[in-house]
mmCIF file of N, CA and C in Angstrom:
data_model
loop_
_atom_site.group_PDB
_atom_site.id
_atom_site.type_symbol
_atom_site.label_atom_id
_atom_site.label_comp_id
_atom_site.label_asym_id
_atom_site.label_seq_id
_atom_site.Cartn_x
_atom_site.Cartn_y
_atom_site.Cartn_z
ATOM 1 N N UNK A 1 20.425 -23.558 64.117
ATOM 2 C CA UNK A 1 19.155 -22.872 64.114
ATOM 3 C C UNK A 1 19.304 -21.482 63.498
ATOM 4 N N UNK A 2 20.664 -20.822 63.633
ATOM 5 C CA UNK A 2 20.723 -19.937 63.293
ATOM 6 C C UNK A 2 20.839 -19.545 61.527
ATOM 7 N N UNK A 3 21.518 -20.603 61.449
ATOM 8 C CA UNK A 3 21.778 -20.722 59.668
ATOM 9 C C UNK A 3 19.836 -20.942 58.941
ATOM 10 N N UNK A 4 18.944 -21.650 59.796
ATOM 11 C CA UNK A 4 17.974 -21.904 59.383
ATOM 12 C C UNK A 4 17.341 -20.328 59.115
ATOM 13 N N UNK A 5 17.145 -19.788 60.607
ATOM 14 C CA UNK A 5 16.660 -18.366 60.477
ATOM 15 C C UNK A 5 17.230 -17.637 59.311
ATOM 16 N N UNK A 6 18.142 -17.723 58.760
ATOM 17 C CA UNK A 6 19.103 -17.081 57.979
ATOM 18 C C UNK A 6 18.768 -17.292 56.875
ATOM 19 N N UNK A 7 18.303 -18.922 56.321
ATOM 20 C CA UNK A 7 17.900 -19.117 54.995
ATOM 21 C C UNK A 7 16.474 -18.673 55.154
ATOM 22 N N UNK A 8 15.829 -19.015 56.263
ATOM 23 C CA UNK A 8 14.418 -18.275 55.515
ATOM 24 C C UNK A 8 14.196 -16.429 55.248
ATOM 25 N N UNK A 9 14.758 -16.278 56.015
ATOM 26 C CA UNK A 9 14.733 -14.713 56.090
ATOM 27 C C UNK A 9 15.220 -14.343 54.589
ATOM 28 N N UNK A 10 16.731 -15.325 54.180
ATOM 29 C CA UNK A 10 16.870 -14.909 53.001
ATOM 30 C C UNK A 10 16.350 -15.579 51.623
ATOM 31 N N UNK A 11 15.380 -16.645 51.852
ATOM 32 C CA UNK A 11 14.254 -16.936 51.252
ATOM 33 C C UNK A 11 13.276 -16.572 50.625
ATOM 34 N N UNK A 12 13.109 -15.397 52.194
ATOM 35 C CA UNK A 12 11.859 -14.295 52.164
ATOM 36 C C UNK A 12 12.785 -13.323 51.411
ATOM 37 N N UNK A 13 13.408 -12.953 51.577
ATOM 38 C CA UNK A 13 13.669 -11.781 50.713
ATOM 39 C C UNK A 13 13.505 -12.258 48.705
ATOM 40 N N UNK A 14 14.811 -13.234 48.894
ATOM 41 C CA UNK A 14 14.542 -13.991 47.370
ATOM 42 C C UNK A 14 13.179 -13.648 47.160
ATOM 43 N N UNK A 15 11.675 -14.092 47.688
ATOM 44 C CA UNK A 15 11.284 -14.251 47.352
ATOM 45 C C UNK A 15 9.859 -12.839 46.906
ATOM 46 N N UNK A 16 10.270 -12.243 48.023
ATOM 47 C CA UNK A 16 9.827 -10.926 47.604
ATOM 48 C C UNK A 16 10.789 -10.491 46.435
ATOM 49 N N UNK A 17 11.861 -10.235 45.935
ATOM 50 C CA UNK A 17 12.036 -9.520 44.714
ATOM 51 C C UNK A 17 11.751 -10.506 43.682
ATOM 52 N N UNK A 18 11.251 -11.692 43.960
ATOM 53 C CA UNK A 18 10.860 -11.997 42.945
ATOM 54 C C UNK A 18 9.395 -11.976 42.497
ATOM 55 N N UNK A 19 8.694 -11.306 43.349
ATOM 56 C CA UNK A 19 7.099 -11.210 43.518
ATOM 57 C C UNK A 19 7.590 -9.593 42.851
ATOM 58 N N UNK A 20 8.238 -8.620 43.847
ATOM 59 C CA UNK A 20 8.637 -7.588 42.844
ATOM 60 C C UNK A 20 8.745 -7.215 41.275
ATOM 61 N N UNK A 21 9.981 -8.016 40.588
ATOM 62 C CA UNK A 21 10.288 -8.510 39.376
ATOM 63 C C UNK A 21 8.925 -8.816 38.935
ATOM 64 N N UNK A 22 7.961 -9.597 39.011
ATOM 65 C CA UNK A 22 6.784 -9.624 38.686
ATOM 66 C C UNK A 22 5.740 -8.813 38.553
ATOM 67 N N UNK A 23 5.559 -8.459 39.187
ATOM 68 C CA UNK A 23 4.643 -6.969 39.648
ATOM 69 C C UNK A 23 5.387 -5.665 38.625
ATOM 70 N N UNK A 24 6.922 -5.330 38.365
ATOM 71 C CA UNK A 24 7.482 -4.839 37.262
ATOM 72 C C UNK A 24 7.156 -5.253 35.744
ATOM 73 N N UNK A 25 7.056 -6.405 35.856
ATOM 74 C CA UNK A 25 6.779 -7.543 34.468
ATOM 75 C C UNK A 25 5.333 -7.182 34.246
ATOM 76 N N UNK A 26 4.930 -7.167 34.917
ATOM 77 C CA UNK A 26 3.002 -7.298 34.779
ATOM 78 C C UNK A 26 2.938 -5.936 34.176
ATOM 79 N N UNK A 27 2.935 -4.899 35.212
ATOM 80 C CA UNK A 27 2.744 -3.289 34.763
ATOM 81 C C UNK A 27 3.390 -3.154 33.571
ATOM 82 N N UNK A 28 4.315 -3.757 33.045
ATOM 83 C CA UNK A 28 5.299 -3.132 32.178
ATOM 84 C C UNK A 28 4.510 -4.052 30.436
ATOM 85 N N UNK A 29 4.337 -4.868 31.037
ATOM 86 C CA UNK A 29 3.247 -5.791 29.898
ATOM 87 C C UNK A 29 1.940 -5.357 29.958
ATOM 88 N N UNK A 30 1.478 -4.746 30.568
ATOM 89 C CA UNK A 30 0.137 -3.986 30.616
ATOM 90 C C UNK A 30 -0.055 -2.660 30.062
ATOM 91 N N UNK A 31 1.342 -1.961 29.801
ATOM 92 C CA UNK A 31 1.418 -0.740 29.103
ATOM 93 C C UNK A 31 1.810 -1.134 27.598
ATOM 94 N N UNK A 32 2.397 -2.003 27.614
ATOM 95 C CA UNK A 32 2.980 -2.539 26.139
ATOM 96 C C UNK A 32 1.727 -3.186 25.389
ATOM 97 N N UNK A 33 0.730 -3.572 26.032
ATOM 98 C CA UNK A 33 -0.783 -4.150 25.396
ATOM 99 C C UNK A 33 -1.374 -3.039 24.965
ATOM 100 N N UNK A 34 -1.620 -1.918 26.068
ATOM 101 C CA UNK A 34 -2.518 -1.094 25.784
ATOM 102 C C UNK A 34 -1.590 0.010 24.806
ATOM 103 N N UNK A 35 -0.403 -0.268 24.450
ATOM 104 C CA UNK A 35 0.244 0.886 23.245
ATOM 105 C C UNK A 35 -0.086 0.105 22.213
ATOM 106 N N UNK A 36 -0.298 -1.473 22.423
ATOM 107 C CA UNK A 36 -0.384 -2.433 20.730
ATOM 108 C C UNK A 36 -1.792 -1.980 20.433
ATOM 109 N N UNK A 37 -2.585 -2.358 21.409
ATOM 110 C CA UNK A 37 -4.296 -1.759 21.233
ATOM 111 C C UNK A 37 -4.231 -0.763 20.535
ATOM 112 N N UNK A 38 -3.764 0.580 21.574
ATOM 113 C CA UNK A 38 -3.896 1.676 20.973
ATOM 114 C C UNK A 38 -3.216 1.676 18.989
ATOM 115 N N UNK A 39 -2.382 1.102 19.016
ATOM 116 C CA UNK A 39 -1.737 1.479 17.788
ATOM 117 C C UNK A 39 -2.613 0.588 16.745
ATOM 118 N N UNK A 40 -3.722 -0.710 17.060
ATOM 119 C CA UNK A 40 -4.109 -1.246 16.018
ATOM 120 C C UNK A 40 -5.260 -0.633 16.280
ATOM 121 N N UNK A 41 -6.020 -0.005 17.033
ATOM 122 C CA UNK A 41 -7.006 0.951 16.478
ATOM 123 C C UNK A 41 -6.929 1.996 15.555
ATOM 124 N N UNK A 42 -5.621 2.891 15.722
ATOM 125 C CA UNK A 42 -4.875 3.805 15.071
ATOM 126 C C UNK A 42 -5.245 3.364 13.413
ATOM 127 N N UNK A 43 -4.379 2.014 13.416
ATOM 128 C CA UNK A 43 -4.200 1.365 11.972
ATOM 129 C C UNK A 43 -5.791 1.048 11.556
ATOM 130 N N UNK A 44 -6.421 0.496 11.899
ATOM 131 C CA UNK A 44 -7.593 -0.239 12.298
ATOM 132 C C UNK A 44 -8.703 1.324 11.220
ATOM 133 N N UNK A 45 -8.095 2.150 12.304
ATOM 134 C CA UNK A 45 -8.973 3.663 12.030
ATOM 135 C C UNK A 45 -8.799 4.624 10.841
ATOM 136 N N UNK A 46 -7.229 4.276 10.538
ATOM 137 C CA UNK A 46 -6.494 4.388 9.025
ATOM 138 C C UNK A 46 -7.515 4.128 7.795
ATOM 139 N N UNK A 47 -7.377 2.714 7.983
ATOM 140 C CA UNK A 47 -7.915 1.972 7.253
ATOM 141 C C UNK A 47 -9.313 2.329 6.520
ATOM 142 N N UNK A 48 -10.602 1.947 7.770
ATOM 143 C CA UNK A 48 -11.356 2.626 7.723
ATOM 144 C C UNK A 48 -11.758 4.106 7.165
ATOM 145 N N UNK A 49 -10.941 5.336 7.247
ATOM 146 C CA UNK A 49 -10.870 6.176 6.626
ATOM 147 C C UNK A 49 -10.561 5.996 5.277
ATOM 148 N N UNK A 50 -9.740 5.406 4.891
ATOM 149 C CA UNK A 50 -9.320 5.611 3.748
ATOM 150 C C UNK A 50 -10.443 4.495 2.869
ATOM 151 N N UNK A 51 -10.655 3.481 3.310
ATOM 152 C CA UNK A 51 -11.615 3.293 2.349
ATOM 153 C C UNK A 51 -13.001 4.191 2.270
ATOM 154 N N UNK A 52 -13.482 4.653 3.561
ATOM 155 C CA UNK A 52 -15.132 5.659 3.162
ATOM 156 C C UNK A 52 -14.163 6.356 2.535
ATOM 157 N N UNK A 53 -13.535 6.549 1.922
ATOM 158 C CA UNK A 53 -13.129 8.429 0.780
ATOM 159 C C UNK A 53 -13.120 7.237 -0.264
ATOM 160 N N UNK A 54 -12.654 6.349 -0.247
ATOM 161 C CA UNK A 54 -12.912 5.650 -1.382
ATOM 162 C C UNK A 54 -14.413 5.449 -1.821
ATOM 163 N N UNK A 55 -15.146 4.965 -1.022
ATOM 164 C CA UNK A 55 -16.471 4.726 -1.167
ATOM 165 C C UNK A 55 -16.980 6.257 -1.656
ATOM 166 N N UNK A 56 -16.459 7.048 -0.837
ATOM 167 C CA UNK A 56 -17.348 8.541 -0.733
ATOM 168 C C UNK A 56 -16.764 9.054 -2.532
ATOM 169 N N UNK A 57 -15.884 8.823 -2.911
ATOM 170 C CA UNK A 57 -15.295 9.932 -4.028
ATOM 171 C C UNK A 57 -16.058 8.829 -5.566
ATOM 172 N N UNK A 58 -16.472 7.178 -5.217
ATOM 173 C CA UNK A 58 -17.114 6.437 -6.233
ATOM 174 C C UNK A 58 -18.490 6.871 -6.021
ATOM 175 N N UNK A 59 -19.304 7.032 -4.719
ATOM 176 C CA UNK A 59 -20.491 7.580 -4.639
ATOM 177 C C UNK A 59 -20.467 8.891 -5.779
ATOM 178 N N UNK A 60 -19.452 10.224 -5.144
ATOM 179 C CA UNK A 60 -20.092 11.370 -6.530
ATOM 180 C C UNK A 60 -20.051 10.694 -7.406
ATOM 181 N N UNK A 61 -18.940 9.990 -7.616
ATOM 182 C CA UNK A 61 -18.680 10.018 -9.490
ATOM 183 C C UNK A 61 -20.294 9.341 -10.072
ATOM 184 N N UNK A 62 -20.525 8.452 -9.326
ATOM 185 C CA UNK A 62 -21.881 7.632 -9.902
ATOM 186 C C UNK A 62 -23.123 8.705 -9.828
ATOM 187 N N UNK A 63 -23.247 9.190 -8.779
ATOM 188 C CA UNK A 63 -24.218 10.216 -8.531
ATOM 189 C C UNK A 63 -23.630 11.654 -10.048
ATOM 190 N N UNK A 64 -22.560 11.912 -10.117
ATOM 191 C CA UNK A 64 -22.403 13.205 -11.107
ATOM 192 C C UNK A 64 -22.414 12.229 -12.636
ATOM 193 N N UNK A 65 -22.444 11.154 -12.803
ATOM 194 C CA UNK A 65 -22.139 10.558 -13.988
ATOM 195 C C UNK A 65 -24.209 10.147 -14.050
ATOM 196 N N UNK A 66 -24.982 9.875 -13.083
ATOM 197 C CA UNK A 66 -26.343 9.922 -13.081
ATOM 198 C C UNK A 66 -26.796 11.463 -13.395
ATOM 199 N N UNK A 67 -26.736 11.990 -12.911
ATOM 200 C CA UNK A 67 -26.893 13.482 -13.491
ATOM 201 C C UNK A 67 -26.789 13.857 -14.414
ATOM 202 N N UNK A 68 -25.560 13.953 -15.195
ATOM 203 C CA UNK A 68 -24.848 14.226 -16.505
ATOM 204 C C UNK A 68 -26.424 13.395 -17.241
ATOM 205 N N UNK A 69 -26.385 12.369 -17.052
ATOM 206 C CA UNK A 69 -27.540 11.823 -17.855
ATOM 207 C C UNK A 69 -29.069 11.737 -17.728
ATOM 208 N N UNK A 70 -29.320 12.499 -16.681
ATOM 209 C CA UNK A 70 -30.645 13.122 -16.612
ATOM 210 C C UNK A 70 -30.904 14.388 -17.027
ATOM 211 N N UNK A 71 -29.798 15.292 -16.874
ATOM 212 C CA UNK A 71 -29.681 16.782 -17.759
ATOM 213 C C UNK A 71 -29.621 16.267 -19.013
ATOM 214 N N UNK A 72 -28.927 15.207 -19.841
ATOM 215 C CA UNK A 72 -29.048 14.840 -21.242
ATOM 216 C C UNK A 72 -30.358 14.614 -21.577
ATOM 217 N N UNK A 73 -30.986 13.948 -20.715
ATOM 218 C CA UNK A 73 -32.610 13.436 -21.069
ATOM 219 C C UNK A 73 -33.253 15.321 -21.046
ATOM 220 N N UNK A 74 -33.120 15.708 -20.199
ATOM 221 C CA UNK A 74 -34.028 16.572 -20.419
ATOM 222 C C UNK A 74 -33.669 17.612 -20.913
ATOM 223 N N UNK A 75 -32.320 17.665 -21.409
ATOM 224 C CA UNK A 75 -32.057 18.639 -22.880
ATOM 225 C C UNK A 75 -33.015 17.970 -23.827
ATOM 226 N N UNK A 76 -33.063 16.730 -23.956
ATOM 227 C CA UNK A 76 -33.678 16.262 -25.372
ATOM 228 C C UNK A 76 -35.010 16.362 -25.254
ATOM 229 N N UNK A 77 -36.025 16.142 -24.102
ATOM 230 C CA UNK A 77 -37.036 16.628 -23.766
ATOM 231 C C UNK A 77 -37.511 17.378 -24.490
ATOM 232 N N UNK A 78 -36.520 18.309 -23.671
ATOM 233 C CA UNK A 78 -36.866 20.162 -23.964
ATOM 234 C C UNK A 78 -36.928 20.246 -25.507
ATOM 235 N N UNK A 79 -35.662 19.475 -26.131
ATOM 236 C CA UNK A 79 -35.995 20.184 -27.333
ATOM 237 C C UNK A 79 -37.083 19.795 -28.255
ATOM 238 N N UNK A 80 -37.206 18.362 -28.213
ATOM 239 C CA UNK A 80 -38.666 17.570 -28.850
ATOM 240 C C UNK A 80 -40.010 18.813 -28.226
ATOM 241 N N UNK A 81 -40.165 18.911 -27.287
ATOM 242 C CA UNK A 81 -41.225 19.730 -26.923
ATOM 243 C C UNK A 81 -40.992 21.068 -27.603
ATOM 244 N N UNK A 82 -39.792 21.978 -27.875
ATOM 245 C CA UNK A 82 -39.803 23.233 -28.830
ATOM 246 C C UNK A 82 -40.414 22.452 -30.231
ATOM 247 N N UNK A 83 -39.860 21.699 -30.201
ATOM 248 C CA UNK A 83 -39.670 21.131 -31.737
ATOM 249 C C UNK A 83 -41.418 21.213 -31.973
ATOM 250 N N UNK A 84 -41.745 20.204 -31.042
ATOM 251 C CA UNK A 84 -43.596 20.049 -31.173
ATOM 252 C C UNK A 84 -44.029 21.510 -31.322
ATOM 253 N N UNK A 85 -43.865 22.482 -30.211
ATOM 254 C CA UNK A 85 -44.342 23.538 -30.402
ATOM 255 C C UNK A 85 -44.304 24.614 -31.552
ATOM 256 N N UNK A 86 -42.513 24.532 -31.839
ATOM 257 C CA UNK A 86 -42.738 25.222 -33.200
ATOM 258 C C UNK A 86 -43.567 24.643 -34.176
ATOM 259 N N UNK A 87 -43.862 23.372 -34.222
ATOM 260 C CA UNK A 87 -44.648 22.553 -35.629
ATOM 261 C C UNK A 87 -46.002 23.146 -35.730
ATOM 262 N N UNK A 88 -46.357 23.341 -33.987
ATOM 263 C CA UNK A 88 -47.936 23.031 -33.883
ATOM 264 C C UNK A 88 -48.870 24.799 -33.236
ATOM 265 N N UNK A 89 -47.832 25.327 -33.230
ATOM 266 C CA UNK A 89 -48.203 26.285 -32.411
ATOM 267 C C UNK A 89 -49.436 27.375 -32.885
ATOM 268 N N UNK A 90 -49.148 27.659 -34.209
ATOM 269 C CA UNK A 90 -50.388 28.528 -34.845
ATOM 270 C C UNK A 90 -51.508 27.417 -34.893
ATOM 271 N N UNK A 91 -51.392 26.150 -35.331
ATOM 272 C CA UNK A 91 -52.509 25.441 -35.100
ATOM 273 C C UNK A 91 -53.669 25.419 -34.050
ATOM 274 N N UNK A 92 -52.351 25.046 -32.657
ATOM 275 C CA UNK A 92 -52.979 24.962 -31.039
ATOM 276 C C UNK A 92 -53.697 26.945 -30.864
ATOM 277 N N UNK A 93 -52.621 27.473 -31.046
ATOM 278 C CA UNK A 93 -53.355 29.136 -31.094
ATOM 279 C C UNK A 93 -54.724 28.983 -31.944
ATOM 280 N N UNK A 94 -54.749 28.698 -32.994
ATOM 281 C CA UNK A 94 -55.969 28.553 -33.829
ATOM 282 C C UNK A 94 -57.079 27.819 -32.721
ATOM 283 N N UNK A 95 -56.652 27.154 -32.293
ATOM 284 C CA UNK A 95 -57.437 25.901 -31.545
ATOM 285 C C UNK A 95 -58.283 26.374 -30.064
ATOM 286 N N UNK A 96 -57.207 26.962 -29.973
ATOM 287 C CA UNK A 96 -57.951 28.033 -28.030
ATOM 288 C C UNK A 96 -58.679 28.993 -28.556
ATOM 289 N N UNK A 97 -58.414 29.584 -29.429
ATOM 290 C CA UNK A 97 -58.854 31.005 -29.850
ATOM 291 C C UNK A 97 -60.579 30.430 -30.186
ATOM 292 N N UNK A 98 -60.703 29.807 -31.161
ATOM 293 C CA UNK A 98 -61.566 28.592 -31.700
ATOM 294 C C UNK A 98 -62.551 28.261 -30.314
ATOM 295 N N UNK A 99 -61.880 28.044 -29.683
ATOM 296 C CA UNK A 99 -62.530 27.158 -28.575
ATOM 297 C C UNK A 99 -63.262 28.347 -27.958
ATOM 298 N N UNK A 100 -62.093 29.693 -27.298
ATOM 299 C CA UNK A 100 -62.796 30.415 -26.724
ATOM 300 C C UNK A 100 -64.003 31.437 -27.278
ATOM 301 N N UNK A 101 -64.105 31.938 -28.396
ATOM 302 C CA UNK A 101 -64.959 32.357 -28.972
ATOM 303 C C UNK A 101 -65.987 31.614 -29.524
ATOM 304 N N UNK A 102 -65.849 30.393 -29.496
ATOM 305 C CA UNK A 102 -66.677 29.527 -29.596
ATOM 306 C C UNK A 102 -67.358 28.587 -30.989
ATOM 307 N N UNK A 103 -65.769 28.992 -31.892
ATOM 308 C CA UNK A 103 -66.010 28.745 -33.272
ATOM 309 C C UNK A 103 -65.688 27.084 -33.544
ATOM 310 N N UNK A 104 -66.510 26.121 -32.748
ATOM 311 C CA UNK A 104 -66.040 25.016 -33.259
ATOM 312 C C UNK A 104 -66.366 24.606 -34.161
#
């Protein structure tokens, strides 16, 4: 009877360090998840960054390369409209002057 008491007692023990050992295993795999998490958000967040600067640095260029060619348009504008004006200008002066004094 006594050898019996003996194996369970040392049963129970076996069997608490092995509930122990477990409970070590668990916590210790629960910190090792949440460092993989943490580190593929990290990467995850890398990533992400580096492509918006990609996106962000093709946005100017398209936006400064649209520009460049709306200042071209309206250099040429501008100058067709001098151009008209120098052609026409004593005419149009002739024309208000005309109008306002009433010489039509």
């Amino acid at each position: 009877m006594q050898d019996m008491v003996k194996r369970i007692v040392e049963m129970d023990k076996h069997a608490r360090e092995l509930t122990d050992e477990a409970k070590r295993l668990k916590v210790g795999s629960e910190d090792r998840i949440l460092a993989k998490k943490e580190e593929l958000r990290r990467t995850y967040e890398e990533k992400v960054n580096a492509r918006l600067e990609l996106i962000r640095q093709a946005e100017v260029k398209t936006a400064e390369d649209e520009l460049k060619l709306i200042l071209e348009k309206q250099k040429k504008v501008e100058q067709n409209l001098n151009d008209l004006y120098a052609q026409n200008c004593d005419a149009w002066v002739d024309a208000i002057v005309a109008r306002v004094i009433g010489d039509d």
